[in-house]
mmCIF file of C-alpha atoms and ligand atoms in Angstrom:
data_model
loop_
_atom_site.group_PDB
_atom_site.id
_atom_site.type_symbol
_atom_site.label_atom_id
_atom_site.label_comp_id
_atom_site.label_asym_id
_atom_site.label_seq_id
_atom_site.Cartn_x
_atom_site.Cartn_y
_atom_site.Cartn_z
ATOM 1 C CA MET A 99 -15.999 -6.931 -17.846
ATOM 2 C CA GLY A 100 -16.848 -10.469 -18.941
ATOM 3 C CA SER A 101 -13.966 -12.553 -20.182
ATOM 4 C CA CYS A 102 -14.099 -14.603 -23.342
ATOM 5 C CA PHE A 103 -10.796 -16.312 -22.693
ATOM 6 C CA MET A 104 -9.473 -18.765 -20.146
ATOM 7 C CA LYS A 105 -8.610 -17.477 -16.681
ATOM 8 C CA ARG A 106 -7.590 -19.575 -13.692
ATOM 9 C CA LEU A 107 -6.932 -18.109 -10.259
ATOM 10 C CA LEU A 108 -5.641 -20.265 -7.455
ATOM 11 C CA LEU A 109 -3.965 -19.844 -4.088
ATOM 12 C CA ARG A 110 -0.416 -21.098 -3.589
ATOM 13 C CA CYS A 111 1.624 -21.250 -0.387
ATOM 14 C CA ILE A 112 4.813 -19.175 -0.733
ATOM 15 C CA GLU A 113 6.753 -21.709 1.358
ATOM 16 C CA CYS A 114 5.568 -25.277 0.684
ATOM 17 C CA GLY A 115 3.953 -24.617 -2.705
ATOM 18 C CA ALA A 116 0.661 -26.341 -1.809
ATOM 19 C CA GLU A 117 -2.171 -25.164 -4.053
ATOM 20 C CA TYR A 118 -5.786 -24.447 -3.171
ATOM 21 C CA SER A 119 -8.844 -23.413 -5.118
ATOM 22 C CA GLY A 120 -9.471 -19.663 -5.280
ATOM 23 C CA ASP A 121 -12.993 -20.231 -3.848
ATOM 24 C CA VAL A 122 -11.983 -21.455 -0.395
ATOM 25 C CA VAL A 123 -11.780 -18.990 2.475
ATOM 26 C CA ILE A 124 -8.279 -19.348 3.916
ATOM 27 C CA TYR A 125 -5.774 -16.699 4.922
ATOM 28 C CA ARG A 126 -2.758 -18.946 5.530
ATOM 29 C CA CYS A 127 -1.628 -22.308 4.195
ATOM 30 C CA PRO A 128 -3.593 -25.015 6.067
ATOM 31 C CA ARG A 129 -0.562 -27.310 5.685
ATOM 32 C CA CYS A 130 2.336 -25.166 6.900
ATOM 33 C CA ASP A 131 0.667 -21.950 8.120
ATOM 34 C CA ASP A 132 2.673 -19.715 5.784
ATOM 35 C CA LEU A 133 1.479 -16.889 3.512
ATOM 36 C CA LEU A 134 -0.567 -17.420 0.366
ATOM 37 C CA ASP A 135 -0.162 -15.880 -3.075
ATOM 38 C CA VAL A 136 -2.852 -15.655 -5.716
ATOM 39 C CA VAL A 137 -1.546 -17.219 -8.915
ATOM 40 C CA VAL A 138 -3.106 -15.744 -12.043
ATOM 41 C CA ASP A 139 -3.068 -17.919 -15.129
ATOM 42 C CA VAL A 140 -4.570 -16.324 -18.238
ATOM 43 C CA ASP A 141 -4.306 -16.775 -22.001
ATOM 44 C CA GLU A 142 -3.974 -13.160 -22.832
ATOM 45 C CA VAL A 143 -3.499 -9.796 -21.119
ATOM 46 C CA PHE A 144 -3.897 -6.154 -22.047
ATOM 47 C CA ARG A 145 -1.433 -4.211 -24.165
ATOM 48 C CA ARG A 146 -1.106 -0.425 -24.126
ATOM 49 C CA GLU A 147 -3.424 -0.070 -27.167
ATOM 50 C CA SER A 148 -6.122 -2.348 -25.762
ATOM 51 C CA LEU A 149 -6.463 -0.150 -22.661
ATOM 52 C CA ARG A 150 -7.626 2.905 -24.558
ATOM 53 C CA GLY A 151 -11.178 3.936 -23.627
ATOM 54 C CA ARG A 152 -11.492 1.520 -20.719
ATOM 55 C CA VAL A 153 -12.959 2.423 -17.316
ATOM 56 C CA GLU A 154 -10.671 4.721 -15.265
ATOM 57 C CA SER A 155 -10.305 2.524 -12.214
ATOM 58 C CA ILE A 156 -8.382 -0.610 -11.238
ATOM 59 C CA TRP A 157 -10.960 -2.587 -13.219
ATOM 60 C CA ARG A 158 -9.427 -1.424 -16.529
ATOM 61 C CA TYR A 159 -6.904 -4.220 -15.888
ATOM 62 C CA ALA A 160 -9.648 -6.849 -15.603
ATOM 63 C CA GLU A 161 -7.622 -9.577 -17.327
ATOM 64 C CA LEU A 162 -5.369 -9.874 -14.288
ATOM 65 C CA LEU A 163 -8.108 -9.459 -11.655
ATOM 66 C CA PRO A 164 -10.783 -11.907 -10.476
ATOM 67 C CA ASP A 165 -14.141 -11.838 -12.255
ATOM 68 C CA PHE A 166 -17.100 -10.886 -10.082
ATOM 69 C CA GLY A 167 -19.614 -10.125 -12.832
ATOM 70 C CA ASP A 168 -22.222 -7.709 -11.450
ATOM 71 C CA GLY A 169 -20.906 -8.292 -7.940
ATOM 72 C CA VAL A 170 -17.986 -5.851 -8.165
ATOM 73 C CA VAL A 171 -17.932 -3.422 -5.254
ATOM 74 C CA SER A 172 -16.305 -0.280 -6.610
ATOM 75 C CA LEU A 173 -16.098 3.394 -5.760
ATOM 76 C CA GLY A 174 -13.870 4.267 -8.714
ATOM 77 C CA GLU A 175 -10.571 3.361 -7.006
ATOM 78 C CA GLY A 176 -7.229 3.570 -8.772
ATOM 79 C CA PHE A 177 -6.163 5.487 -11.886
ATOM 80 C CA THR A 178 -4.556 8.075 -9.621
ATOM 81 C CA ARG A 179 -2.374 10.906 -10.916
ATOM 82 C CA LEU A 180 1.365 10.565 -11.422
ATOM 83 C CA VAL A 181 2.870 14.017 -10.995
ATOM 84 C CA LYS A 182 6.309 15.050 -12.245
ATOM 85 C CA CYS A 183 8.270 17.200 -9.784
ATOM 86 C CA GLU A 184 11.193 19.086 -11.244
ATOM 87 C CA ARG A 185 12.056 21.283 -8.278
ATOM 88 C CA LEU A 186 11.922 18.400 -5.815
ATOM 89 C CA ALA A 187 13.993 16.233 -8.181
ATOM 90 C CA LYS A 188 16.767 18.847 -8.079
ATOM 91 C CA ILE A 189 16.675 19.056 -4.290
ATOM 92 C CA VAL A 190 16.674 15.269 -3.845
ATOM 93 C CA GLY A 191 19.317 14.866 -6.560
ATOM 94 C CA VAL A 192 17.739 12.525 -9.128
ATOM 95 C CA ARG A 193 17.190 13.015 -12.857
ATOM 96 C CA GLU A 194 13.419 12.661 -12.709
ATOM 97 C CA LEU A 195 11.058 12.347 -9.776
ATOM 98 C CA PHE A 196 7.384 11.418 -9.930
ATOM 99 C CA LEU A 197 4.825 11.250 -7.152
ATOM 100 C CA LYS A 198 1.990 8.722 -7.324
ATOM 101 C CA LEU A 199 -0.896 10.422 -5.561
ATOM 102 C CA GLU A 200 -2.657 7.550 -3.824
ATOM 103 C CA GLY A 201 -4.380 10.073 -1.579
ATOM 104 C CA LEU A 202 -6.706 10.695 -4.546
ATOM 105 C CA ASN A 203 -8.413 7.342 -4.055
ATOM 106 C CA PRO A 204 -12.073 7.397 -2.863
ATOM 107 C CA THR A 205 -11.254 7.179 0.850
ATOM 108 C CA GLY A 206 -7.873 8.854 0.474
ATOM 109 C CA SER A 207 -5.443 5.914 0.481
ATOM 110 C CA PHE A 208 -4.129 3.034 -1.640
ATOM 111 C CA LYS A 209 -6.142 0.614 0.507
ATOM 112 C CA ASP A 210 -9.169 1.253 -1.709
ATOM 113 C CA ARG A 211 -7.572 -0.732 -4.530
ATOM 114 C CA GLY A 212 -7.351 -3.787 -2.321
ATOM 115 C CA MET A 213 -10.730 -3.278 -0.690
ATOM 116 C CA SER A 214 -12.566 -3.173 -4.009
ATOM 117 C CA VAL A 215 -11.296 -6.682 -4.777
ATOM 118 C CA GLY A 216 -11.411 -7.872 -1.145
ATOM 119 C CA VAL A 217 -14.981 -6.754 -0.406
ATOM 120 C CA SER A 218 -16.165 -8.092 -3.786
ATOM 121 C CA MET A 219 -14.638 -11.415 -2.734
ATOM 122 C CA ALA A 220 -16.362 -11.200 0.680
ATOM 123 C CA LEU A 221 -19.704 -10.858 -1.112
ATOM 124 C CA SER A 222 -18.963 -13.677 -3.516
ATOM 125 C CA VAL A 223 -18.141 -16.141 -0.703
ATOM 126 C CA GLY A 224 -21.389 -15.174 1.042
ATOM 127 C CA ALA A 225 -19.928 -13.257 4.000
ATOM 128 C CA ARG A 226 -22.302 -10.998 5.926
ATOM 129 C CA ARG A 227 -19.673 -9.411 8.125
ATOM 130 C CA VAL A 228 -16.141 -8.161 7.453
ATOM 131 C CA MET A 229 -13.383 -7.288 9.875
ATOM 132 C CA CYS A 230 -9.893 -5.810 10.110
ATOM 133 C CA ALA A 231 -7.319 -4.452 12.514
ATOM 134 C CA SER A 232 -5.852 -1.163 11.410
ATOM 135 C CA THR A 233 -3.554 1.781 11.987
ATOM 136 C CA GLY A 234 -6.384 3.764 10.375
ATOM 137 C CA ASN A 235 -6.490 3.638 6.586
ATOM 138 C CA THR A 236 -7.518 0.012 6.239
ATOM 139 C CA SER A 237 -10.426 0.627 8.622
ATOM 140 C CA ALA A 238 -11.497 3.792 6.770
ATOM 141 C CA SER A 239 -11.461 1.960 3.457
ATOM 142 C CA LEU A 240 -13.152 -1.195 4.702
ATOM 143 C CA ALA A 241 -15.851 0.873 6.417
ATOM 144 C CA ALA A 242 -16.679 2.623 3.139
ATOM 145 C CA TYR A 243 -16.574 -0.438 0.857
ATOM 146 C CA SER A 244 -18.569 -2.605 3.244
ATOM 147 C CA ALA A 245 -21.190 0.134 3.539
ATOM 148 C CA ARG A 246 -21.488 0.132 -0.259
ATOM 149 C CA ALA A 247 -21.775 -3.656 -0.278
ATOM 150 C CA GLY A 248 -24.332 -3.756 2.556
ATOM 151 C CA LEU A 249 -22.044 -5.743 4.850
ATOM 152 C CA GLU A 250 -21.539 -5.310 8.576
ATOM 153 C CA CYS A 251 -18.074 -3.957 9.413
ATOM 154 C CA VAL A 252 -16.008 -4.450 12.585
ATOM 155 C CA VAL A 253 -12.670 -2.679 13.018
ATOM 156 C CA LEU A 254 -10.048 -2.945 15.755
ATOM 157 C CA ILE A 255 -7.709 0.006 16.227
ATOM 158 C CA PRO A 256 -4.931 0.849 18.692
ATOM 159 C CA GLU A 257 -6.459 3.204 21.249
ATOM 160 C CA GLY A 258 -5.407 6.826 20.870
ATOM 161 C CA ARG A 259 -2.977 6.093 18.029
ATOM 162 C CA VAL A 260 -5.115 6.515 14.945
ATOM 163 C CA ALA A 261 -5.059 9.836 13.059
ATOM 164 C CA LEU A 262 -8.241 11.866 13.478
ATOM 165 C CA GLY A 263 -9.362 11.830 9.841
ATOM 166 C CA LYS A 264 -9.155 8.037 9.609
ATOM 167 C CA LEU A 265 -11.143 7.415 12.774
ATOM 168 C CA PHE A 266 -13.730 9.918 11.549
ATOM 169 C CA GLN A 267 -14.068 7.967 8.292
ATOM 170 C CA ALA A 268 -14.546 4.595 9.998
ATOM 171 C CA ARG A 269 -17.240 6.121 12.195
ATOM 172 C CA ILE A 270 -19.113 8.057 9.525
ATOM 173 C CA HIS A 271 -19.431 4.934 7.355
ATOM 174 C CA GLY A 272 -20.998 3.135 10.306
ATOM 175 C CA ALA A 273 -18.300 0.588 11.198
ATOM 176 C CA LYS A 274 -18.351 -0.869 14.693
ATOM 177 C CA VAL A 275 -15.087 0.531 16.058
ATOM 178 C CA TYR A 276 -13.320 -1.213 18.935
ATOM 179 C CA GLN A 277 -10.261 0.399 20.507
ATOM 180 C CA VAL A 278 -7.629 -2.060 21.679
ATOM 181 C CA ARG A 279 -5.446 -1.223 24.685
ATOM 182 C CA GLY A 280 -2.275 -2.034 22.837
ATOM 183 C CA ASN A 281 -0.589 -1.369 19.524
ATOM 184 C CA PHE A 282 -1.561 -2.406 15.987
ATOM 185 C CA ASP A 283 0.278 -5.731 16.205
ATOM 186 C CA GLU A 284 -1.801 -6.681 19.234
ATOM 187 C CA ALA A 285 -5.008 -5.566 17.525
ATOM 188 C CA LEU A 286 -4.143 -7.730 14.508
ATOM 189 C CA SER A 287 -3.534 -10.817 16.597
ATOM 190 C CA ILE A 288 -6.966 -10.324 18.232
ATOM 191 C CA ALA A 289 -8.514 -9.963 14.758
ATOM 192 C CA PHE A 290 -6.892 -13.229 13.629
ATOM 193 C CA ARG A 291 -8.112 -15.079 16.691
ATOM 194 C CA SER A 292 -11.665 -13.768 16.597
ATOM 195 C CA ALA A 293 -12.557 -13.451 12.902
ATOM 196 C CA SER A 294 -13.720 -17.008 12.286
ATOM 197 C CA GLU A 295 -15.395 -17.198 15.728
ATOM 198 C CA MET A 296 -17.363 -14.078 14.825
ATOM 199 C CA GLY A 297 -18.163 -15.379 11.358
ATOM 200 C CA ALA A 298 -16.296 -12.412 9.877
ATOM 201 C CA TYR A 299 -14.337 -12.301 6.631
ATOM 202 C CA LEU A 300 -10.891 -10.900 7.472
ATOM 203 C CA LEU A 301 -9.637 -8.095 5.253
ATOM 204 C CA ASN A 302 -6.167 -7.312 6.492
ATOM 205 C CA SER A 303 -3.391 -7.578 3.905
ATOM 206 C CA ILE A 304 -2.718 -11.178 4.896
ATOM 207 C CA ASN A 305 -5.814 -11.792 2.773
ATOM 208 C CA PRO A 306 -4.211 -12.405 -0.648
ATOM 209 C CA TRP A 307 -7.159 -10.865 -2.540
ATOM 210 C CA ARG A 308 -6.294 -7.475 -1.050
ATOM 211 C CA ILE A 309 -2.881 -7.765 -2.688
ATOM 212 C CA GLU A 310 -4.541 -8.474 -6.063
ATOM 213 C CA GLY A 311 -6.227 -5.075 -5.979
ATOM 214 C CA GLN A 312 -3.147 -3.253 -4.770
ATOM 215 C CA LYS A 313 -0.891 -4.645 -7.509
ATOM 216 C CA THR A 314 -2.730 -2.449 -10.038
ATOM 217 C CA VAL A 315 -0.639 0.569 -9.002
ATOM 218 C CA SER A 316 2.242 -1.047 -10.915
ATOM 219 C CA PHE A 317 0.107 -1.397 -14.037
ATOM 220 C CA GLU A 318 -0.674 2.304 -13.794
ATOM 221 C CA ILE A 319 2.957 3.343 -13.321
ATOM 222 C CA TRP A 320 3.839 1.354 -16.439
ATOM 223 C CA GLU A 321 0.903 2.817 -18.392
ATOM 224 C CA GLN A 322 1.448 6.412 -17.253
ATOM 225 C CA LEU A 323 5.242 6.566 -17.400
ATOM 226 C CA GLY A 324 5.853 4.287 -20.372
ATOM 227 C CA ARG A 325 8.967 2.771 -18.796
ATOM 228 C CA THR A 326 9.838 0.534 -15.849
ATOM 229 C CA ASP A 327 13.633 0.883 -15.527
ATOM 230 C CA ILE A 328 13.041 3.011 -12.445
ATOM 231 C CA ASN A 329 13.131 3.039 -8.638
ATOM 232 C CA VAL A 330 9.775 2.659 -6.914
ATOM 233 C CA VAL A 331 9.920 3.994 -3.362
ATOM 234 C CA VAL A 332 7.287 2.695 -0.929
ATOM 235 C CA PRO A 333 6.583 3.183 2.792
ATOM 236 C CA VAL A 334 6.579 -0.185 4.540
ATOM 237 C CA GLY A 335 4.474 -1.274 7.486
ATOM 238 C CA ASN A 336 3.095 -4.802 7.171
ATOM 239 C CA SER A 337 4.873 -5.191 3.787
ATOM 240 C CA GLY A 338 1.607 -5.891 1.989
ATOM 241 C CA ASN A 339 1.886 -3.003 -0.434
ATOM 242 C CA ILE A 340 5.514 -3.462 -1.440
ATOM 243 C CA SER A 341 4.799 -7.132 -2.174
ATOM 244 C CA ALA A 342 1.683 -6.188 -4.148
ATOM 245 C CA ILE A 343 3.681 -3.724 -6.242
ATOM 246 C CA TRP A 344 6.311 -6.362 -6.987
ATOM 247 C CA LYS A 345 3.630 -8.878 -7.931
ATOM 248 C CA GLY A 346 2.178 -6.372 -10.392
ATOM 249 C CA PHE A 347 5.485 -5.819 -12.154
ATOM 250 C CA LYS A 348 6.237 -9.541 -12.213
ATOM 251 C CA GLU A 349 2.916 -10.259 -13.915
ATOM 252 C CA LEU A 350 3.607 -7.577 -16.530
ATOM 253 C CA GLN A 351 6.943 -9.221 -17.224
ATOM 254 C CA GLN A 352 5.493 -12.744 -17.214
ATOM 255 C CA TYR A 353 2.959 -11.771 -19.862
ATOM 256 C CA GLY A 354 5.499 -9.965 -22.041
ATOM 257 C CA VAL A 355 4.186 -6.453 -21.424
ATOM 258 C CA ILE A 356 7.499 -5.163 -19.997
ATOM 259 C CA ASP A 357 11.156 -6.165 -20.215
ATOM 260 C CA ASP A 358 12.715 -4.057 -17.455
ATOM 261 C CA PHE A 359 12.060 -4.501 -13.764
ATOM 262 C CA PRO A 360 12.102 -1.558 -11.380
ATOM 263 C CA ARG A 361 14.082 -1.662 -8.142
ATOM 264 C CA LEU A 362 11.809 -1.584 -5.126
ATOM 265 C CA ILE A 363 12.926 0.613 -2.242
ATOM 266 C CA GLY A 364 11.169 0.064 1.095
ATOM 267 C CA VAL A 365 11.178 2.890 3.624
ATOM 268 C CA GLN A 366 10.481 2.412 7.326
ATOM 269 C CA ALA A 367 10.476 4.816 10.244
ATOM 270 C CA SER A 368 13.570 4.308 12.400
ATOM 271 C CA GLY A 369 11.342 3.557 15.418
ATOM 272 C CA ALA A 370 9.552 0.742 13.563
ATOM 273 C CA ALA A 371 12.099 -0.837 11.215
ATOM 274 C CA PRO A 372 12.263 -4.644 11.518
ATOM 275 C CA ILE A 373 12.558 -5.106 7.727
ATOM 276 C CA VAL A 374 15.504 -2.689 7.476
ATOM 277 C CA GLU A 375 17.129 -4.395 10.434
ATOM 278 C CA MET A 376 16.797 -7.781 8.782
ATOM 279 C CA LEU A 377 18.349 -6.479 5.585
ATOM 280 C CA MET A 378 21.276 -4.997 7.537
ATOM 281 C CA ASN A 379 21.825 -8.419 9.069
ATOM 282 C CA ASN A 380 22.187 -9.914 5.587
ATOM 283 C CA TYR A 381 18.620 -11.204 5.625
ATOM 284 C CA SER A 382 19.512 -13.776 8.285
ATOM 285 C CA THR A 383 16.585 -13.518 10.720
ATOM 286 C CA ILE A 384 13.734 -11.173 11.417
ATOM 287 C CA ARG A 385 13.316 -9.773 14.908
ATOM 288 C CA PHE A 386 9.931 -8.305 15.707
ATOM 289 C CA TRP A 387 9.851 -5.008 17.591
ATOM 290 C CA ASP A 388 7.672 -4.910 20.716
ATOM 291 C CA SER A 389 7.199 -1.164 21.057
ATOM 292 C CA PRO A 390 7.280 0.490 17.624
ATOM 293 C CA GLU A 391 7.100 4.268 17.736
ATOM 294 C CA THR A 392 6.879 6.906 15.015
ATOM 295 C CA VAL A 393 5.089 10.090 14.057
ATOM 296 C CA ALA A 394 3.976 8.196 10.911
ATOM 297 C CA THR A 395 1.262 6.270 12.771
ATOM 298 C CA ALA A 396 0.193 4.423 9.597
ATOM 299 C CA ILE A 397 3.456 2.452 9.642
ATOM 300 C CA ARG A 398 3.839 2.125 13.404
ATOM 301 C CA ILE A 399 4.184 -1.649 13.064
ATOM 302 C CA GLY A 400 6.735 -3.904 14.774
ATOM 303 C CA LYS A 401 5.550 -7.275 13.533
ATOM 304 C CA PRO A 402 4.983 -7.063 9.776
ATOM 305 C CA VAL A 403 2.681 -9.936 8.940
ATOM 306 C CA ASN A 404 3.772 -10.062 5.277
ATOM 307 C CA TRP A 405 7.503 -9.724 6.002
ATOM 308 C CA LYS A 406 8.448 -12.754 3.908
ATOM 309 C CA LYS A 407 6.725 -11.362 0.840
ATOM 310 C CA GLY A 408 8.214 -7.909 1.458
ATOM 311 C CA ILE A 409 11.748 -9.244 1.770
ATOM 312 C CA ARG A 410 11.206 -11.319 -1.368
ATOM 313 C CA ALA A 411 10.109 -8.185 -3.289
ATOM 314 C CA ILE A 412 13.201 -6.259 -2.208
ATOM 315 C CA ARG A 413 15.639 -9.087 -2.936
ATOM 316 C CA GLU A 414 14.165 -10.187 -6.262
ATOM 317 C CA SER A 415 14.023 -6.615 -7.556
ATOM 318 C CA ASP A 416 17.600 -5.962 -6.452
ATOM 319 C CA GLY A 417 16.208 -3.186 -4.296
ATOM 320 C CA THR A 418 16.877 -2.158 -0.736
ATOM 321 C CA ALA A 419 15.272 -0.828 2.434
ATOM 322 C CA VAL A 420 16.161 2.239 4.437
ATOM 323 C CA SER A 421 14.976 3.804 7.665
ATOM 324 C CA VAL A 422 14.356 7.485 8.307
ATOM 325 C CA THR A 423 13.885 9.402 11.550
ATOM 326 C CA ASP A 424 10.695 11.214 12.501
ATOM 327 C CA ASP A 425 12.533 14.478 12.043
ATOM 328 C CA GLU A 426 13.478 13.506 8.480
ATOM 329 C CA ILE A 427 9.878 12.486 7.752
ATOM 330 C CA LEU A 428 8.519 15.810 9.009
ATOM 331 C CA LYS A 429 11.100 17.818 7.056
ATOM 332 C CA SER A 430 10.257 15.892 3.882
ATOM 333 C CA LEU A 431 6.554 16.467 4.371
ATOM 334 C CA ARG A 432 7.139 20.178 4.758
ATOM 335 C CA LEU A 433 9.441 20.255 1.723
ATOM 336 C CA LEU A 434 7.002 18.420 -0.492
ATOM 337 C CA ALA A 435 4.077 20.535 0.601
ATOM 338 C CA THR A 436 5.819 23.879 0.270
ATOM 339 C CA VAL A 437 7.974 23.247 -2.808
ATOM 340 C CA GLU A 438 5.603 21.181 -4.943
ATOM 341 C CA GLY A 439 2.157 21.984 -3.540
ATOM 342 C CA VAL A 440 1.629 18.294 -2.846
ATOM 343 C CA ALA A 441 0.922 17.126 0.679
ATOM 344 C CA CYS A 442 0.323 13.670 2.078
ATOM 345 C CA GLU A 443 0.234 11.947 5.423
ATOM 346 C CA PRO A 444 3.608 11.366 7.153
ATOM 347 C CA ALA A 445 4.041 7.728 6.008
ATOM 348 C CA GLY A 446 3.992 8.844 2.362
ATOM 349 C CA ALA A 447 6.507 11.625 2.999
ATOM 350 C CA SER A 448 8.947 9.043 4.371
ATOM 351 C CA THR A 449 9.595 8.028 0.744
ATOM 352 C CA ILE A 450 11.152 11.421 -0.047
ATOM 353 C CA ALA A 451 13.378 11.202 3.034
ATOM 354 C CA GLY A 452 14.413 7.636 2.160
ATOM 355 C CA LEU A 453 15.136 8.488 -1.469
ATOM 356 C CA LYS A 454 17.278 11.469 -0.479
ATOM 357 C CA LYS A 455 19.242 9.360 1.968
ATOM 358 C CA LEU A 456 20.013 6.692 -0.658
ATOM 359 C CA VAL A 457 21.029 9.310 -3.217
ATOM 360 C CA ASP A 458 23.321 10.976 -0.649
ATOM 361 C CA GLU A 459 24.860 7.579 0.143
ATOM 362 C CA GLY A 460 25.417 6.902 -3.574
ATOM 363 C CA LYS A 461 23.079 3.881 -3.569
ATOM 364 C CA ILE A 462 20.761 5.529 -6.087
ATOM 365 C CA GLY A 463 22.474 7.334 -8.962
ATOM 366 C CA ARG A 464 21.863 10.988 -9.820
ATOM 367 C CA ASP A 465 20.968 9.935 -13.360
ATOM 368 C CA GLU A 466 18.140 7.670 -12.172
ATOM 369 C CA ILE A 467 14.350 7.991 -12.185
ATOM 370 C CA ALA A 468 12.233 7.547 -9.058
ATOM 371 C CA VAL A 469 8.532 7.160 -8.396
ATOM 372 C CA CYS A 470 7.543 7.791 -4.764
ATOM 373 C CA ILE A 471 4.246 6.310 -3.658
ATOM 374 C CA LEU A 472 2.403 8.883 -1.531
ATOM 375 C CA THR A 473 0.127 6.356 0.115
ATOM 376 C CA GLY A 474 -2.347 8.558 1.982
ATOM 377 C CA ASN A 475 -4.023 11.979 1.799
ATOM 378 C CA ALA A 476 -2.742 14.876 3.915
ATOM 379 C CA LEU A 477 -6.202 15.505 5.399
ATOM 380 C CA LYS A 478 -6.145 12.070 7.024
ATOM 381 C CA ASP A 479 -3.772 13.386 9.667
ATOM 382 C CA PRO A 480 -4.245 17.062 10.497
ATOM 383 C CA SER A 481 -2.103 16.842 13.658
ATOM 384 C CA GLU A 482 -0.811 20.093 15.115
ATOM 385 C CA HIS A 483 2.792 18.838 15.336
ATOM 386 C CA LEU A 484 2.930 18.423 11.537
ATOM 387 C CA VAL A 485 2.395 22.168 11.040
ATOM 388 C CA SER A 486 3.934 23.544 14.232
ATOM 389 C CA TRP A 487 6.484 25.361 12.051
ATOM 390 C CA ASN A 488 3.718 27.590 10.720
ATOM 391 C CA ILE A 489 1.663 29.246 13.468
ATOM 392 C CA PRO A 490 -1.297 31.324 12.269
ATOM 393 C CA MET A 491 -1.052 34.967 13.298
ATOM 394 C CA THR A 492 -3.915 36.970 14.670
ATOM 395 C CA LEU A 493 -4.950 39.762 12.393
ATOM 396 C CA ASP A 494 -6.440 43.034 13.579
ATOM 397 C CA SER A 495 -6.985 46.167 11.565
ATOM 398 C CA VAL A 496 -3.837 47.783 12.909
ATOM 399 C CA SER A 497 -1.489 44.885 12.010
ATOM 400 C CA ALA A 498 -3.279 44.273 8.669
ATOM 401 C CA LYS A 499 -1.546 47.374 7.350
ATOM 402 C CA SER A 500 1.865 45.792 7.907
ATOM 403 C CA ILE A 501 1.272 42.383 6.166
HETATM 404 N N1 F0G B 209 1.235 4.094 4.032
HETATM 405 C C1 F0G B 209 0.039 4.263 4.594
HETATM 406 C C2 F0G B 209 -0.614 5.610 4.504
HETATM 407 C C3 F0G B 209 -0.594 3.192 5.270
HETATM 408 O O1 F0G B 209 -1.790 3.376 5.816
HETATM 409 C C4 F0G B 209 0.072 1.944 5.358
HETATM 410 C C5 F0G B 209 -0.525 0.822 6.066
HETATM 411 C C6 F0G B 209 1.322 1.823 4.730
HETATM 412 C C7 F0G B 209 1.868 2.919 4.077
HETATM 413 C C8 F0G B 209 2.094 0.555 4.751
HETATM 414 O O2 F0G B 209 1.555 -0.430 3.927
HETATM 415 O O3 F0G B 209 1.295 -2.213 5.643
HETATM 416 O O4 F0G B 209 1.110 -2.716 3.219
HETATM 417 O O5 F0G B 209 3.310 -2.153 4.230
HETATM 418 N N2 F0G B 209 -1.566 0.906 6.780
HETATM 419 C C9 F0G B 209 -2.251 -0.228 7.396
HETATM 420 C C10 F0G B 209 -3.577 0.202 7.973
HETATM 421 C C11 F0G B 209 -1.430 -1.025 8.302
HETATM 422 O O6 F0G B 209 -4.084 -0.447 8.891
HETATM 423 O O7 F0G B 209 -4.158 1.163 7.481
HETATM 424 P P1 F0G B 209 1.842 -1.995 4.260
#
């Protein structure tokens, strides 16, 4: 969508405030090495009425996204369903509970929102090759979007720790897949070191343009629900998504679209919970975890690269963070799938476990509304241990009579 009004996008360091043009390829502040935010400065944004009839993807919110003209790389990402769950709401103990089905995105996760913007940006800066480290979904998404854009794709994954469906996706879209003998955090540090050497555009969530795409989920929650005085519950790994969601709501408020802010609730697995630990220590210092471990492999991250932005989102929104055990994650997944007919990968199910815990502890009221972000599709991770409670029985003609 062409814009007939003024739009200025620049990069600003979250620590020292230094500003840079949106056209330069940098992932961190050249002055102090901290994280960068995209600052969006526009004359005018959408209102509910102006959205009617627009394209059903993230690009319906074009006013607050970069302009790429004909160079947009899109597979129809975003505009995912928000499903109301009455039975689950009763079990969890909140007034209303909604699930945002991010597994409905083109490659089955929320990453597609960020990759549409990120890969469009890669094309516009003239990159020929893109790269990421990943626990699986980022690599699946980047592989697909780079294929569509005609770019070469290199992905680094922790050996043996990526769910089958995600690895399958990276391979079928033709990415060059390298397995790292180490965890995700180690793979990411290799990606940082080698991207510029390899002439590759880096598309991990440290790249602030990824966050621009991902913030659109907040616009959709506002548009679909019609209110924002809610709790938004998000699984946290690198903290990219929770900071993107907060950025989205802040922009809506800044441009007078909403008055109320939601509270952001971050959920981590108890074996990979540096953000929760920092919060419990009154936000004093972050300690990175060397050997994160959880059944939710998507968020098996001990060194969240965007931790500062994530902590900022939780504090500014008056939210909180909570950790849940693998057992709680698996029970929530089973509950969701059997009570509501909605399944997702384990990371997404952690939101139900986290919400229930906070309600039980009285930190979220029983009269409140919650939106849980189910970040990835169930088919991404068809691991046997997720369904070990339901063993298929062998049927022969004799036993068929007794079903
Ligand atoms: N849920 C799912 C399904 C994910 O794949 C991820 C991250 C997260 C939640 C956490 O989001 O990192 O922005 O806090 N997956 C990344 C990947 C790390 O490589 O696919 P975050």
